[in-house]
C-alpha angles and dihedrals in degrees: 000000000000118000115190120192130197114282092023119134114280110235097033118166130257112241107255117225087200087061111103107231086234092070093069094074095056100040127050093197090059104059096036099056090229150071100274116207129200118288126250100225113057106172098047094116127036120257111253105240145293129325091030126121131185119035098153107161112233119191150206151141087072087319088299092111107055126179125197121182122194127175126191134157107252132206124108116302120215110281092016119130090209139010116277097245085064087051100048086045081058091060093039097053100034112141093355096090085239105159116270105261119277117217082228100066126099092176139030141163141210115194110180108176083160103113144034093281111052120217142192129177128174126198109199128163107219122217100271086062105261124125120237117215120196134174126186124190126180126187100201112237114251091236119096094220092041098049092053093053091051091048089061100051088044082057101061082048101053086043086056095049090048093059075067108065121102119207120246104239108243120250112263136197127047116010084242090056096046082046082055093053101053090054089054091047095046093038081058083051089125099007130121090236148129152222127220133179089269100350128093118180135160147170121263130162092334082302113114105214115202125192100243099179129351128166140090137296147171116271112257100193091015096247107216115248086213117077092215088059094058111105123200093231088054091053090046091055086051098054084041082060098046091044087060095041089051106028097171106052123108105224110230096171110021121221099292144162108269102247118230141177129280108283082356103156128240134063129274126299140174154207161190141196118194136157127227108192109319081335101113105199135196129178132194118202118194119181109212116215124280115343095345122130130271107251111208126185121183127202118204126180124168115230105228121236123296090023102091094103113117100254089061088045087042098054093036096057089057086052085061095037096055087046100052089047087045089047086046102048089048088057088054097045095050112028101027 
């Protein structure tokens, strides 16, 4: 059934029941009934990152449906903290909860129907290799028939994105570690950042942080869940310990209690930042209740050349501070 409103394109096309659904996400004509032109405003919407050509905004519907189309190579370019396809699924997610991107992953999807302007984007890599990148946005029409007829057609469109979407694998190993793995899932929330099979890096500041070592362990000094049983010459026999595991690190934050706000929730837990060369470390210990593991999680970035002063390292060191508090207070907010 084709239903045609005032001001709509003359000569618009009758939906075809021999057309696939699918077809609608490739082809703007497809899903708008009609033949769609180039928008007037081009530079309405901001391009979605580096490596990426085309983007050209094609309208319909009375320029309320818009399509833009973009194709680059992906991979991670020199210099890059993640591939371009994570950072164009950054872009692409940004405010909507979508999953940080996975290195896996050769599709994905972001359907945000939240607010008054509805969107859609797909990122898919095609067979020769290339990544597609594709964003719709539809404004609904203010008249009731019309806007039926346009969700509908929205519909098709959204049902198509969705055959996109890859699964994030679920966390295995011990229930700590997948606990581990949630904070560190929900820390990357609006980050430009990826996931790899054993790998987690993300953008922060201009520095690339990149998971160096997470998982569990037995206590080797027994470190106290409560805040109030942490003694200063406890925490000085931990950082003599780290001093002799890593004898040639200068110590920038010394092995300390995490600070936290006043009646915030949680146990104790601990930290260090030190540097190695132009490796700029930082480590986040979190005792666990009773006779529960030590979860550890350490950050690594590497400070590019010439900025080894001690501003840079300065600066630098309160990047991975404020990451390994962040990374801390979400453990205690959801998992204490």
């Amino acid at each position: 059934m084709a239903i045609v409103w005032p001001g709509s394109a003359i000569g618009a096309a009758a939906p075809s029941r021999a057309m696939p659904a699918a077809d609608v996400g490739t082809q703007l004509r497809v899903l708008a009934q009609q033949r769609p032109w180039t928008c007037v405003d081009q530079h309405a919407t901001p391009a979605p990152g580096p490596g990426v050509s085309g983007g050209v905004a094609e309208c319909a519907w009375q320029n309320r449906l818009r399509m833009r189309r973009w194709s680059g190579q992906g991979g991670v370019k020199p210099g890059a903290c993640v591939s371009a396809q994570a950072q164009w699924w950054a872009w692409a997610r940004a405010g909507t909860g979508a999953p940080v991107w996975r290195s896996a992953w050769a599709s994905q999807s972001v359907i945000d129907e939240h607010g008054p302007q509805k969107r859609i984007v797909t990122v898919q890599r095609l067979a020769d290799g290339e990544w597609r990148l594709t964003e719709w946005r539809w404004d609904p029409s203010e008249r009731a028939a019309t806007r039926r007829w346009q969700e509908q057609r929205w519909a098709l469109l959204a049902a198509s994105a969705a055959k996109l979407r890859s699964p994030a694998e679920p966390a295995s190993g011990p229930v700590e570690e997948r606990m581990l793995h949630s904070v560190l899932e929900a820390h990357l929330a609006q980050r430009t950042g990826e996931i790899g099979a054993r790998t987690w890096q993300w953008q922060a500041q201009r520095l690339c942080l990149t998971v160096d070592a997470l998982g569990l362990g037995q206590q080797l000094m027994q470190l106290p869940y409560a805040a109030d049983d942490s003694r200063l010459e406890q925490r000085a026999a931990m950082q003599l310990q780290l001093a002799r595991r890593y004898p040639k690190a200068t110590w920038l934050t010394p092995f300390s209690l995490v600070p936290k706000a006043p009646h915030a929730r949680g146990g104790a837990k601990f930290h260090a930042v030190w540097i190695e060369n132009t490796t700029l470390k930082g480590q986040v210990w979190i005792p666990t209740k009773g006779s529960g593991p030590l979860v550890r999680l350490r950050i690594t970035t590497v400070l590019p050349p010439g900025q080894v002063e001690a501003q840079a390292v300065a600066r630098a060191e309160q990047v991975l501070q404020n990451e390994l508090r962040a990374l801390a207070a979400r453990w205690a907010v959801e998992h204490e």
